Every structure is written in structure tokens, then in C-alpha cells.
Amino acid sequence: MTHPEPIATHVDPVIYEIFRHRLETVLEEGRLAIRMVSGSSVVIEGGETMCALYKSDGTPLLVAQGILLHCVGARDFIKHCIEAYEGSPGINDGDQFFYNDPYIGGQHSCDQVVIKPIFYNCERVAWVGSVMHTVEVGAMEPGGMPASATEIFQEGIRIFGLKIVDGGEFRQDVFNTITMQTRDPHMIGLDTKGRLAANNIIGRTYLELIEKYGFDVVRDASEKIIDESEAQARALLSSLPDGVWTSRIHGDDTSGGEDKPYRVVCTMTKRGDGITFDFTGSSPQNKCSNNETLPAAWGSLFVVLASHLFWNIHWSNGIFAPVTVVAPEGTVVNCRFPAACSNGVVTSGMMITESAHECIARMFYAAGRYDDVNAGWSSAGGGPYFGGINRKGELVSNMILDNFASGLGGTPSRDGVDTGAQMMNPQSNINDVESLEFNVPLMLLARRQMPDSGGFGKRPGGMGPESAYMVYGIDGLMVGSIGQGRRAPGSFGLFGGYPPGLQEMRFALGSDVRDWFAAGRSPRSADQLTEINAQTILDTPRTLPIIPTREYDIVIYNMSGGGGYGDPLERDPELVRADLERGAISADTASLVYGVEADQTTLEVDVAATEACRAMIRRERSDQGNVARLHNPSPAARTRRLVRFHESLAVDQKADGSLVTICLACDRELADARGNYKEHVGRRERTLSEVPLRHLKNGDRPWVVYVEYACPGCGTLLEVDTYCPETDGEERIIWDTRLDLDALLASSSREGPP
Amino acid sequence: MVAAERRYIVGIDTGGTFTDATLIDTVTNEVFIDKSPTTPHDFSLGVVNAIGEVAKWVNLDLQGLLDRTRLVKHGSTVATNALLTRNGARVGLITTAGFEDTTLIMRAVGRVAGLSIEQIKHQSTATKPEPLVPRACIRGVTERIDARGDVVIPLNEHEVREALRTLVEGQEIQSLAVNLLFGFINPSHERRIKAIFDELYPDRTDLEITLSSDLAPVFREYARANTVIINAFLARTVNRYVDGLGQRLGGSDSEGGTQLLLMQANGGIVHRDEMTPVGMLQSGPAGGIIASKTIADLLGHGNVVSTDMGGTSYDLGLIVDGFWSYMREPIVERFHISWPIINIESIGAGGGTIARTDHVTRRLVVGPQSAGASPGPVCYGAGGTQPTVTDANVVLGYIDPDYFLGGRIKLQKQLSEEAIRTKIAEPLGMSVVEAAAGIYQVINGHMADLVRKSILPTGRAPSEFVMYAFGGAGPIHTLALTAATGIREIYVFPTSAVFSSFGIASADVIHTLTASQRYVMPADPDDLNGALQDLDAKLIDVMRKEGFEPNQVQLRRTFHMRYRRQLNELAIHIPAGGYGHEAEDQAGDVAVDSPVRSYDAHDVKLIMEEFERRYEQVYGPGSGYSRAGIEVISITIDAIGPAPKPKIAEHPGAGLDPSRALRGHRPAYFGGARGFAETAIYDYTELRPENHLMGPAIVETPVTTVVLPPGTSGTVDRYMNLALRLEA
């Protein structure tokens, strides 16, 4: 167990507190300035921007609240700048450097960064950096995240550090050279100016603080900020149980001429005050751009660290100190140059986030911190993007970001939030339809919450959105899509809850939809698209290179919901009825998954029939014939509960000192607690083909099946894992929780009997 | 009763605990204040009681006062309360088919809207509020209007009838809200829905129907839907209250009678017939800014930072160029709305704010939690154990334990010392006094940061502002925190209760209208003038109902402008008389005798230049980007009907020397080598205009304490306010 350096105590605590608050305020001011100036809906509506201060060597000092992906972003650019340009052309007072190469830092070439050194008495004392996602980079396809790219050279401009401000002088030549390589120089120009303004605001205040308190005080207070975060992070980790947790999340990759599943595997080891995330076992890198560079993988992991594990600790370099990452090169979590990588952030990156999220949620549950436990959040990143020339002859290019209204996971105490957020952005926000239609050549025919999109469970995952976009006010538009999740859910259910539904995208090209309009009708769902007499109906993958569309062509697109929590049969039948009433689930789901028999018109629950139906489902689950049954002595032989690590499972100690995993629903002993209980309970593999959104409209096979584990005694559903034969081979069973039981025994005996 | 005898104006402000009444005698310019407990079961009772109390000051009973009162101006919490407790009508919503879930999706941001930063950061726990209209009471009807206002899908009237029938008869709704996409540009479909309703249910006059195109014809459908829904939800409760109060105040408010005017969140006071229920939300905090504006007009201050530090929070609002600004995306409770609400920011910093030491980092953390009124600060001796800002102020000698609130509460200094010793000083290895001074400085730092952050987006230098410090705790801190902000001049109002009430009682009638219509600049002046004339005409019409002739109404125009491709706008104040023409009013408002003039092409050019000038002022030189093009996205007009402003009493000067007010000396802590210094204590009630005070000094009043640290000075002005300065 490592110990942090003692916190610098020689900084006056009062000055420190004032200094720290001032810095936080000014970073927020900088971020707001960017948002006010920017033209990117990603920035304004999605909040995709971040300002941070760094030490003179690039170590992050303090990061403003904003998009979590970018917390580490500028660090790597600053380190590169110092290494590469200290000598020539030199780093001088008043300079600002523009960067966007994703093999240096950031998530992808869309993440454009301007860094500025801060000088005091001719000495470089700090850096400030502003990172912002920009929706055009002059790549092979519009929108900045080209689905067709198979190498980085097709993904637009790569800037390795250009002085856009040189000794305080704005370089119009550099500015023009960057912006004019893109399809939308005006927007890129606005965004770049926003970053310059934010850096100026922050840099100025930092110097004011130095002038007020003196350089030594500011330097020491800055160190203390980092030390403090580390101390808090380590204290938190020390308070959590030791152990090893494993998660496996599946994605589908369909570009670059491939159509295949892939996976991210995360093994999290928590020992003492340190934590390791090991992604060994993740799939080899994709041919297309659904890959993360190593800096990007750090950013994606940071999303869940900042929002779940370390949410109440200041974001500085200190919270990285206890964290180790293992990411084998040549995989989807650390691709090898010159692999394309622009879409990693919405594909393999989100799987990094969710796989680590699953491990952390299970660890929090074992620690009894139930408020912090959520089942999986939707990993429906990305969305449709488009470009074209409008009737005034202007280039238009943009992206739809309804993914920021994805569903969230169920929790021990409440249902998941419908159309809630994406974890990378704590203040997720989507456009008003009117705001969107003022700016882009589209008309929305629907935007609604998608029934059955959330994972089923005692506490279901929240619904995701479904939208219908019609090309409008423009003769033709190239439309593509990025993301994944059509043939694999991309996230997880917890403790018997199901993973979220699948995501589909359907085009109707060349239809008679205008006749519908004249008759006072409009198509609002994917099924209705088959009724409008279209020349072509296309069911496409999520990663889709652009295809040409004409005015009045329609595309319907849904984003997945959150993961379910707990056995669906434990959901109160009256809540299931309410779910039916508000359209959260279909009638099939109510009866097949929740075992609730309700009247088709009044929706009144038939209590007796529901009881019978649920009993039947439980019997089916418990009677799988694959269980090597443990002898089951009387409960009295158990002397104490060591830990409850699962909604329905706990580890008890027996009189002979041995440890057993027991089912809390029926008090049955399931297995030796030092092994994986899943080897000893009912297991079946199945698809839920009866339920909408668990099968695909055109009949394609989902890449994964559900592996359901149930208590052989009472039939309580304990876990629903996903298994993909193509990626997992013989690894059918995941050992998701391996608590360090000896450490628990030692600490609980120290504390005396419970 | 003849009108000439209606010499009084009554201001009534319903607060959480007390209902305050202010009485202005417009003949003698005397002001009287009194209060009565707030009566939550029926707020109007407390209102009437408070009027009865203040009537005694002029030797009248309630009826006697009402018979002689021209205006009753009332700030009420009835709407805020109804929304908080969800005590409103069962509302049905009709919207464009396909978008039935818009108010449930809440633009996703509804999950965090109205939450604190701490709550937002705790992502695993943030959830959406229960929607005001459940899904079962929402109906979509097929229709579509595009962004230019053209009908793409005609209204499906069959669906409208079906929707109305299931809502009115099936769901038994009490109020109906209608919000269609782009209805604000082309209201024909919304109006047709109302016509069908009238045709189907001619007898259901009890069922209110609110159209978005009538109430809030502005773009962005989610906040607009909330506005319409909340208005429909509140209408019954609010109307019943206002009618009931009207009855209690004497029924008739016809020509010559007592008129009931209600305070709205836009800072205006409006006649009850012109009142909008949703506009009453958050009108309480607006009262403070109205008061500041009244005072600013009186003292001739154009740019003011108005602050109020009470027991739990520090509230800040700005007046820039003589007027307040509205919130960009106002949130009431947890819902975004499209309605003008005065922009007020708040942080957890007050007398009751708790200081603690973090056990891991050993940081001195002050706030945002508060000990509230109960148990309150440790020195109250009411069971509080966590040291607060007030405890620090007692230890530092700023507050006299025997003269807190004029001696009404005796404070126990040794309890403060003990709490600060064990909770702060010992863990941090400091002395008790150092720890107390630390608490004082840290909370000042938090407030100073809010001041700086609020001024930044105005693009003006802090030195262009004066600060007003209201609230019981404010004057103890204001001079110390102002030093870090760059503001040099501070006003405290030892009679602030009088000033606040006076401000509300003399508030103007204001109606605000916003119209969303995009103009790519340079716009055709005829288009612009046409739209402006429409808005002006609507406002003039309302103001006529309020009793103002068109030539008495001031129109204040704000253009919301941006570079093309931007998604956020900058609010630019544009003189109604245009630029570059002589005889314009300095502040830009149209003076009573200066008619509104049509803009010509030259004006349009000047409007663009003004936008670019302001843009660079806010975002810095070189930030402008005219190549992207400029557009106007919407226009807001405030129509202002000036209320009579009775003169506030002035007092004759009595020379520089304040010594007659000197009550004695006590040690107070001002840090550095000085440590505790013997500090002159003045009795505010004995100070006179022109008296000059040099820090260190402390001025005590029955309601607050003013601390002048070394290096500051103060002068009593002719209204008995303290004008304080930082010595250069």
C-alpha cells in the first residue's frame, strides 16, 4: 500500500481557500465564454468544452466542470509542445498553440485545443488549455467523424502545434490555413476565437493572483490542490473493499467493409488505496475508426472516474495518481498508428466507460454505498451527420446529438432516468426542435421516448429517444451515421436486470410522404415507414458512410436506454401497469418479461394470473438441470454475514469458518464463496426475440445472446450477462466479483461482531 | 369619497415569516412600515392584517386607510408556493403529433436544471422532476408548420376533436394548454384548436385554455411549453387568491377606487386584470432589484451591483445603464420557462453559513451549508455546535454580543470561541482569532468571486459600478470583500427596510413582450419597423388598460443578436429613437416627449456596429467575426409606465464631525501587525448628513452593523445612507 506525500501544510489555509475558489470561478468563466461564442451545437447544447490550468510541465492543476472526456486532453499537448518546440520555434510569452492530433492527445481530430503558456517575470509558470469538440475537420466525409475512414490520413487536418498567436500577435495566416481546410470555415473560426478568448481570461486572472499573493504562494497552493485531490482519492479507495471485478461489453463494428462484433474487457483490481483498470482481453483494433488511441482511452476511463468514483473530488492530476491503466497496443483501446480513430469516442470509448462503470457499481454495492450504484448507462454515442449545399449555394454540415438524451440505468432505490444524459456530459442537453430547424435543412416528424428501449428489471433502465428526421428545404443531402449498438447492446444490466435494447436506423427514400401530409397524416415510427410507399427502405448499421438523400427522404433513428436493475419479476405489478400506461413497455414485455397479466384495454392487473405466471417463469429458470447442487445444510450452521455484495446475494461465514454465497431471497446456500457462484446456479442462454428491440427489424441476428443465471432454489434471476460466440469463444461465464474475503475477514474481526 | 383624498400608496410584500407593509403619504412624503405574521393557509389574511397594522401609524383603521388609498402594490408568493406544493389545476396539453414526449424528455437537461453544482456532479443520483402534466393528459394532433411559418401538414381536425373529447371528458382536465411547433410564427393552428374547443364546449367557460402563441410567442418549444403549462396550472389558484384579496380590500377598484397591483418577476407592477400567473413566480427576489433601481435613479447611479447577504444566502443582481437584465434561460423550481425574470444569482453565503475542516485534506471549508435560523449560529445558544460566519464576526469584535439586532438577542461569545477552537483552530493549528479571521476572509472571497463573475459578461470594468449592500449581514462584510473586486464605492442603507419597501411601493408598471423573428442583417428597415410597430401597438394597448396614455409610456428595446452560426445571443439595448440622431435620451430610453421613430438603413448599419462594439467589449478585442454575418434572433420590448415617485425625506447637513454619535470603543480585529485595534463605535441613529467616518470604525444600527476596516472611509448622505469608499 502506497502512501501519499504529506500535503504541503506551509500554505496558509485561508489564502489557499480563497485562491482555490478564485481559480475554480475563473475556469468556469472561461468555459462560459467559449460556449457563448461558439457556433457548434455540440458545444452549446452538448456542453462539449473544457478549460483547465496546468503546471509549467503540463501536469493538470485544476479542471473546470464540463465535458469529462476532455479532462486529460490538453495535458498531452502541453507535454508535446515542451518536448518538440522549446528549442524551435520557442515557447514565449503571449504565444498560443493550436493542436488536434489524436495520437498526441484528445479523443479524435475533432477535439481541437489551444494551449497558452503563462509567463511571470520572464519565467513560464503555468499553462492554460481550452479543448472543444468541433464538428468539421475537413475529413473525407463531413462532420468530422467519417465512418468510412480506415486510416488517420482520411480523418481531416492533423495539427501538430501551430502558433496561432505569436508573442501576442494573432496570426491571420495560421488561422486561415486551419479554418480554410474545412467545409465550414466560419464555424471553425468562431470556435477557435472562443478558445483564444477563454485562455486570455484565465491567464490574466492567474497572473493577478501571482501579483497579489506572490509567486511562491501561488506555486505552493497549486501543488496543494494536486496533493489534496490525491489524498482524497486514496482515502476514498481505502474505504472500499479490496477485490477484483470484471466486465465484458460487446459492440458491433460495421465500417471499412467489415461487419463483426468486438468487445472491451475490463478487469478492475482495487487494493488498499490504489486501483488498476486492465483492458487485456479487448478485441484487436478495428479496420475502421471505431478505435481509441491511448490518450483517448484515458479520457474515456476518466468519464466514469470523474462522474462516479471520484465525483466529489477536485479534478486535478491528483486523482490520476492512484489509478493505473493497462491497455495492450493494437487493440480497440490502444490502436496502433496510423489506425483511424475518429469514432472511438462513441464506440470503443463508451465501452471502456461502461465496462469500468460496471466494475465500480459492483464495488460500491459491496461497500454498502447504494446511492452510488447505477446499472449501465446507454452507450449510444454518435448519431446521424450530414452535409450538402443549400439553395443559397452555402455549404451546410452538422450532426444530430439526440444521443445526449440517452436512458440511464436503474438503481437500488429508483427506476433509471428516461431520456437523461450521456455520462461524458453531466449537464447533457439536446436541441429544441425549433432551434435545430432554424439552423439545419431538416424537419423532425417525431421525437419521442422509445418503448422497450430500457433494460428490464425490478428497477428498469430509462428509455432512450427515437426521432424521425426528414430532409427539408434543400434539394439533396448526404447523410451518414456514427456509433454502434445495432447488433449488441453496448451496456449492462445489474443483479438480474437486463441490458438495454438495441438501436436501429431506417431510411425511407423516394416516398409519397407528401400525399400523407396532404391527408393530414405523417409517419412517426420505423414501422410506419413501410406504409408510405417508399422506393427504398434501408435498414442500416449505426456506423454508416454517407449516402445521398433527396428532399422529403426520411430517416428514423433510436438511441438506447439504460440497463435494468434486479429481477424483473420483483417489480410491483402496479408499477408494470403504470409502465404500460405511459408507454414505457409493450404488452408483450409486460407478460413475457415481467410476468404481469393485464387486461388489454383497462390494463387492470389480474393478480392471480400474474402470480401464476411469475411462479411458472421462476420454475423454468430454476430448473435448468446444469446445476451441480451444493449440499444444503441448515441455515443455523451459519454464524455471521460477512458482506452483501449483490441485490440478492451475500457471503456468510459458517461455524467451521468456511465462507458460502447465499441467496437472500430463499436463504439457500449456492456455492463456496471463494469460487464463482455462476458455476453453481441455473444458467440458460436465450434471445428475447418476442420482445421489440431485442430483435432486428430486417431479421439480422444480434451478435450476442443473454446468459441468465438464476437461483436453483427460488428462481430469482441473479444476473443477465451477454455472450458473443465470435469474440468470447469458450469464455461463457464471467466472474464479475472476486472480493478479497480474507481482507474482509481481517477487518471485520478487528471491528468485532456486527 | 373623492379621488383627491386618496393620498396613500401601500406596498405589501409577503415573505416566508412576515408580511411587510409600507405606507407612503404622497402629500407629506412620509413613509411608515410595519408587519404581521404571514398566514400560509390564506395569504390574503396576512396582507389585510399587515395593512391594518401600518394604518395605525396614521391613526386610521383598516377601512379608513383603504378609503384613502389609491394603490396597493403587492408582491406575493402565492404562485411560487402553489408550484412548490403542486397545488394547481389538472392540466391537459395538446401539442404537435410526434412530440407528445417533449415535456417528459425535458431536453435531457431537465435532469439537472435547478440543481446545485454539487448535486449535478453526483451523477448517479440526479433525476428529473415529476412532470406537471402526466403522459396520460398529453395529446398529439397531426399538423406541421415549418421554420418559416408555412403549413406543411394541415391541422387534422378530427384528431383535435378526439383529443379534446378524451381530455375534457375522459381525463376531466381543469385547464388546457396548447403548444404547437412554430405556433409562434404562424398561430393559425393553435387558434383553430381554440375555436374547435369553443364549438364543442360552449358552456365550459370554467375551463381555461392557454395558447402558446398568445402567452409566450417565442422560439424554443420546450421552455415555451413549460410556460404555457405552468400558467395553466397556476391560473385557478392565483386568480382565486387575487379575487379574494380584491374582495377583502373593498371589492370595487373601478375609477377612483383602490387599485390592486401585483408584482411580476420582470420587475414590473401590473394591474390585476393584466397579471399573468406565471409572471408572479420569483417576483419576491425581484423586489430587491426594483428597490435598488429606484434608489439608483434617486442617487444617479447608472451601474449598480445590488447585493443582499442574509442568514443563508448572498443574492446578487446587476443594474447596467440604468436597467436590470433578464435571465437567459430562466428556471422556476426545476423547469425552464420562457418568461422575463430578473437575473439574480445566489450562493450559500450568509451569517448562518457553516465553517468546517475537511478531515482528509484539513481544508478550511466555508459553506454552502447553513445553520439556518434554528439552531442558528453557536452564539445563539440554541443548540448549534457548528461555527458559523456570525460566530466569527462575534469573535472578531465586529458584532457586539449585547447589541445584536438592537439587543433583542443576547449572544454568547464564549460559545463561539469554543466552537471555533475545537472545530477549526485546533485542527488547523491556528489561534481562535486567526481561525475566525480566516472564516471571514474565505466567505468574503466566495462573495467577491460571484461579484467578479457577474460583472465579467457585461464587458464593463468593475470600477464603473457602485455596490449596494443590503441584508442584515451584508454591511459587516461588504467593504472587506469589495477590495478584491475593483469596485471603489459602496452604499449601505442603515434604514434599508424603509428603502426596500419604498422601492417596491414606488415601482413602475412594466409589461414585457418578446417576439422571435430572425433578421439577417442588414435587414430591410421596413421589415424591422413593421415588427416593432406590431409589438409597440400591443404594449401600448395593454398600457392603456393600465391607465397610461401612449405618450406616457417609455419603450425599452433589446435586440438579441449574434453572429450567424452562433447559437447564443447577446442582448443589445437599441434606442427606440435610433442612433445618430440628436436629442436622444442619454440612457437610451425614449423620454416622454421623444416619439418612437422608424429605423432607416443608416440605423440598421449603426445597430450592427453597436452589436460588434458590444461584442468586443464583452469577449475582448479581436473576438468579433463579421465575416460570419450578423443576425437578430428576437426582440424584447419593455413598456414602462412610470409610477409617481414620492420624494424621500432629506436631512440638513451637520458638518464633518461625527463625535456626537460616538458610543465608545471596543477592540476589533483587522489582521496584520495591528491585530485587535481599539475601534470607535458609532450609533447610527445619532449620525447626521455630512458626518465623515474613518476606518477602523463600526457603525451600529438596530438591524445591522457596518464595519469600516482601516483604509476605508464613509460619509453620511442627505438621505442618511452611508456612502463608503476604499482609499486609493
mmCIF file of N, CA and C in Angstrom, chain A residues 27-37 51, chain B residues 453 568 619:
data_model
loop_
_atom_site.group_PDB
_atom_site.id
_atom_site.type_symbol
_atom_site.label_atom_id
_atom_site.label_comp_id
_atom_site.label_asym_id
_atom_site.label_seq_id
_atom_site.Cartn_x
_atom_site.Cartn_y
_atom_site.Cartn_z
ATOM 1 N N LEU A 27 -12.020 29.423 -14.178
ATOM 2 C CA LEU A 27 -12.107 28.365 -15.190
ATOM 3 C C LEU A 27 -13.533 28.259 -15.723
ATOM 4 N N GLU A 28 -14.476 28.389 -14.826
ATOM 5 C CA GLU A 28 -15.871 28.337 -15.235
ATOM 6 C C GLU A 28 -16.196 29.536 -16.138
ATOM 7 N N GLU A 29 -15.622 30.690 -15.799
ATOM 8 C CA GLU A 29 -15.834 31.878 -16.633
ATOM 9 C C GLU A 29 -15.313 31.641 -18.046
ATOM 10 N N GLY A 30 -14.147 31.011 -18.118
ATOM 11 C CA GLY A 30 -13.561 30.737 -19.431
ATOM 12 C C GLY A 30 -14.433 29.801 -20.244
ATOM 13 N N ARG A 31 -14.946 28.791 -19.577
ATOM 14 C CA ARG A 31 -15.780 27.814 -20.264
ATOM 15 C C ARG A 31 -17.076 28.463 -20.770
ATOM 16 N N LEU A 32 -17.646 29.334 -19.950
ATOM 17 C CA LEU A 32 -18.868 30.011 -20.371
ATOM 18 C C LEU A 32 -18.588 30.925 -21.557
ATOM 19 N N ALA A 33 -17.404 31.543 -21.549
ATOM 20 C CA ALA A 33 -17.058 32.435 -22.659
ATOM 21 C C ALA A 33 -17.018 31.653 -23.961
ATOM 22 N N ILE A 34 -16.411 30.473 -23.934
ATOM 23 C CA ILE A 34 -16.368 29.654 -25.150
ATOM 24 C C ILE A 34 -17.778 29.323 -25.605
ATOM 25 N N ARG A 35 -18.600 28.932 -24.662
ATOM 26 C CA ARG A 35 -19.949 28.493 -25.031
ATOM 27 C C ARG A 35 -20.742 29.635 -25.639
ATOM 28 N N MET A 36 -20.535 30.851 -25.132
ATOM 29 C CA MET A 36 -21.265 31.983 -25.671
ATOM 30 C C MET A 36 -20.827 32.285 -27.099
ATOM 31 N N VAL A 37 -19.543 32.087 -27.366
ATOM 32 C CA VAL A 37 -19.001 32.497 -28.652
ATOM 33 C C VAL A 37 -19.206 31.427 -29.726
ATOM 34 N N CYS A 51 -12.077 23.855 -19.955
ATOM 35 C CA CYS A 51 -10.918 24.708 -19.723
ATOM 36 C C CYS A 51 -10.164 24.159 -18.526
ATOM 37 N N LYS B 453 -17.503 37.456 -11.299
ATOM 38 C CA LYS B 453 -18.055 36.602 -12.340
ATOM 39 C C LYS B 453 -19.313 37.227 -12.946
ATOM 40 N N ASN B 568 -25.790 31.234 -29.358
ATOM 41 C CA ASN B 568 -26.154 32.085 -28.233
ATOM 42 C C ASN B 568 -26.182 33.525 -28.689
ATOM 43 N N TYR B 619 -16.197 40.143 -25.192
ATOM 44 C CA TYR B 619 -15.313 38.997 -25.444
ATOM 45 C C TYR B 619 -13.877 39.399 -25.774
#
